[in-house]
Amino acid sequence: MGGYILKRLVSAIPVLLGITVIVFLIMALIPGDPATAILGSYATPENVDRLNRHLGLDRPLWQQYFVWVGNLLQGDFGRSFALNRPVLDEILDRFGATLVLAGTAFMLCAIIGIVAGVVSAARQYRFADKAITAAVILGISVPSFFLGMMMILLFAVKLRWFPVSGMYSMFGGGDLADLIRHLAMPAIALSLVATGVVARLSRAAMLEVLRLDFVRTARAKGVPERRVIWGHALRAAMVSIIPVLGLQAGFVLSGAVYIEIVFQWPGIGRMLVDAILKRDILLVQGGVVFVAACYVGFNIVVDVVQAWLDPRIKT
Amino acid sequence: MSLFLRLLFRNRLAGFGAVVLGIIVVMALVTPLLPLHPPNVTNTANRFLRPLAEGHLLGTDHLGRDLLSRLLHGTRLSLAVGFAAALIAAVIGAAIGIVAGYAGGRTDNVTMRGVDMLMAFPYILLALAIVAALGPGLMNALIAVAVVNIPFFARNIRGVTVSISHREFVDAARLSGLGPLRIILTEVLPNVVPVIVIAMSTTVGWMILETAGLSFLGLGSQPPQADLGSMLGEARGALITAPHTSIVPGVMILLIVMSINLLGDGVRDALDPRLRSGALARPMAATLVDRKAPAPPARTEGLLTIDDLRTDFRLGRRTAHAVGGVTLAIRPGECLGLIGESGSGKSVTALSVMGLVASPPGVITGGAVRLAGEDLVGAPYGRLRDLRGNRVAYIFQDPLSTLHPLYRVGDQLAEAIRVHHAVSRAEAGERAIKLLVDVQIPNPRARIGAYPHQLSGGMRQRVGIAMALSNDPDVLIADEPTTALDVTVQAQILKLLDDLRRDRGLAILFITHDFGVVAQLCDRVAVMYAGRIVEEGPTQEVLDAPAHPYTARLIACVPELGTGRRRLEAISGLPPNVDDLPPGCAFAPRCDKAQPECRQGEIPLEGGVRRVRCLYPETHLPETELEAAP
């Protein structure tokens, strides 16, 4: 197992390099002169030149790339000109909030999605299956930002069950209970689409597995049906559900951008959108690379879990 | 095409989606012709009018603009941008996929690595990076969404292209001297188009949602131009005071995306033949029973008796009579062989005993299965579960697929014990080791920790047998347990089963297609053809003097070692289709001796200890035996 983890870690290096190349090339598409963009159109040519030299923008593209990656590796993500602080500090401040939100939503989508999918497959064509299928269709079609707004309207404004927005109460909050009250709505809104997708694929995976011979063997042994479904069949279906969960993590991270805006959650997604609107390029660049790297890391974890669940994978 | 449309509309949800989407698209198309307020004219005196207000059907927004007009114009824009993004992504993605898949080798490798890199991003990060570089705007959002979806198309299309470019008709085109471009356009592309259509139908909803999302963030369409996303984004500020301004565009996005998703699912189901046949029905815990007549009386004696058992497969409008009235009996300590070609219904007979026939499509429609006098057809699931693996145990054909691939064999054995006996985990583990000793697996303490794929075929089947023995059953039903094994291992397994039978007094129902195996193990043999028993009797007598022509032909198929004189004979023709059996003898169409009478009326299974279902048997069974019928 140790060897396998090492192998996966090593294989992530080219992916990470590829990510930096792609981000760098996209940023090189920026029309016009970045220094002018930063300093505004009233800047003097001398100032523009000086800033260009300071940012290394007078060198060839490939040199700029290596300087940039070298700095990244040393933890130097550059400085956000809009916030006037190091990019990495800002990212790290924001990342915790996103992790809490996206992590909770991910757990919700994994647990509820798998349970719903298994129930749906076990009760195929019965009422529960039809109800879940209908809920899934609705769930994967509703835009999460619209859902979030409607939830605010119903649960925060009308019923007053949850606070409208934010991560902690302004006064007297800050403990775990306060966090959970603030987290409930955005996490549920964020998880809904992914829950639908996971439920749908879990159902398909279960239907696939339930026809296999070893399920018949379990029944022939006299294993109770509940154990056949939730034990034997689900265990085998997990092998095809886990990779889907890995993909859904990406969707949850993506959806977090909208949800953070709707619920004013102080996370990295909101930071990125603000940075784009302010044309704070280094902050965008750093944020994108950072989150993408986290996602690559998460997928390594998914692969390792997969290898641990399926002894047939050569580790 | 008409079949496709019929299938699509048989799916009611897809039809509903098509209708809703159709209405929305038509409305978007005719929007400029409708007598609407201009969408961008502000009138702050009329801010936030509620729906159904005078002159404003859906009310007005924060600048007093008519919401209905803005909604329809916004829908127009959102649909146009979403479909354009889908089209761009599909065309570029398909082009990359086809080139990579057709070229193969290095081109393929390098291209797909690049595609993988793009897929390593959570999709919105890439879209945000592109918008950050190009600047906010609807066109740039469209480009971003299209680019983000290119890898998905490229990957799917490449996969299909690789499989197509190795097919015969492409080879033929290549040999006839056509250039790669011609081949791609005339041979590959037409076969890839359905895949592109499916991929588009499942993603266009997403792309509309994504562009709306970017607009919602303020990165897409810029004021005063508004698509549905930016309408929602602008309305957010007044969410609490004027919720209708948010609800109107939000519901429209929901309707569009949902109708596209429903339609997309329908398209996929209609184009994917596997889903079409309903092959993915889940087998239930016990076979369905739909017994029209009361259970027939027990005609024979034995520990396990099967009387006039009938099992059908109901496949849509077709009904296959897999088992058409089978009567058998097994006494304690006896081994009965059930022999026949594949499709003769022998496995279905065996699985029917404990209600293990996959259902749907299997249905037991008549007869009785009695274990020590108790009828099990239609017995409650709880009763069947009690008996399964406990008093009646099964061994199946291919132990690689019949053992759970992800559980250690020791755990699978322990589970078999623990579902019927309240013993501790540790004790079940000890018993599992004893069972492995009983089936002569060397080094059992190490083996219990192995996964099935780590064992050899023979070892796996020994585990299968150990599992069947784990609760000391009275009856063992072995469904071709040696077919997947090589000959030397087969002999060992047969020896093992024979010893176990003698030591434990097991009654065995042994299903096989091999008379050689029957000769080694079985006291009696029943020959099955097209769902019915055609001959039955003590093994040696049947082997020496088969009465039914089919039995005789089957025996002639077995090679005899040492003699080498006899010509091996295959039976010409194919077994009949059990959907629609002709009257009379089912073997008549393949039988040399068939007479016109053979094709008329029911032919009974006659005799005593030896019975045969034939008007002109090869051997006349002695009269005395007939009178000694039980």
Short mmCIF file of C-alpha atoms in Angstrom, two decimals, chain B residues 71 130 132 223 279 459 512 534:
data_model
loop_
_atom_site.label_atom_id
_atom_site.label_comp_id
_atom_site.label_asym_id
_atom_site.label_seq_id
_atom_site.Cartn_x
_atom_site.Cartn_y
_atom_site.Cartn_z
CA LEU B 71 -37.72 37.02 -19.25
CA ILE B 130 -10.47 32.11 -18.81
CA ALA B 132 -10.31 36.47 -15.74
CA PRO B 223 -26.06 45.42 -18.38
CA ALA B 279 -32.27 -5.95 -19.13
CA MET B 459 -9.17 -24.16 -4.81
CA THR B 512 -24.17 -31.48 -15.83
CA VAL B 534 -37.25 -37.40 -21.56
#
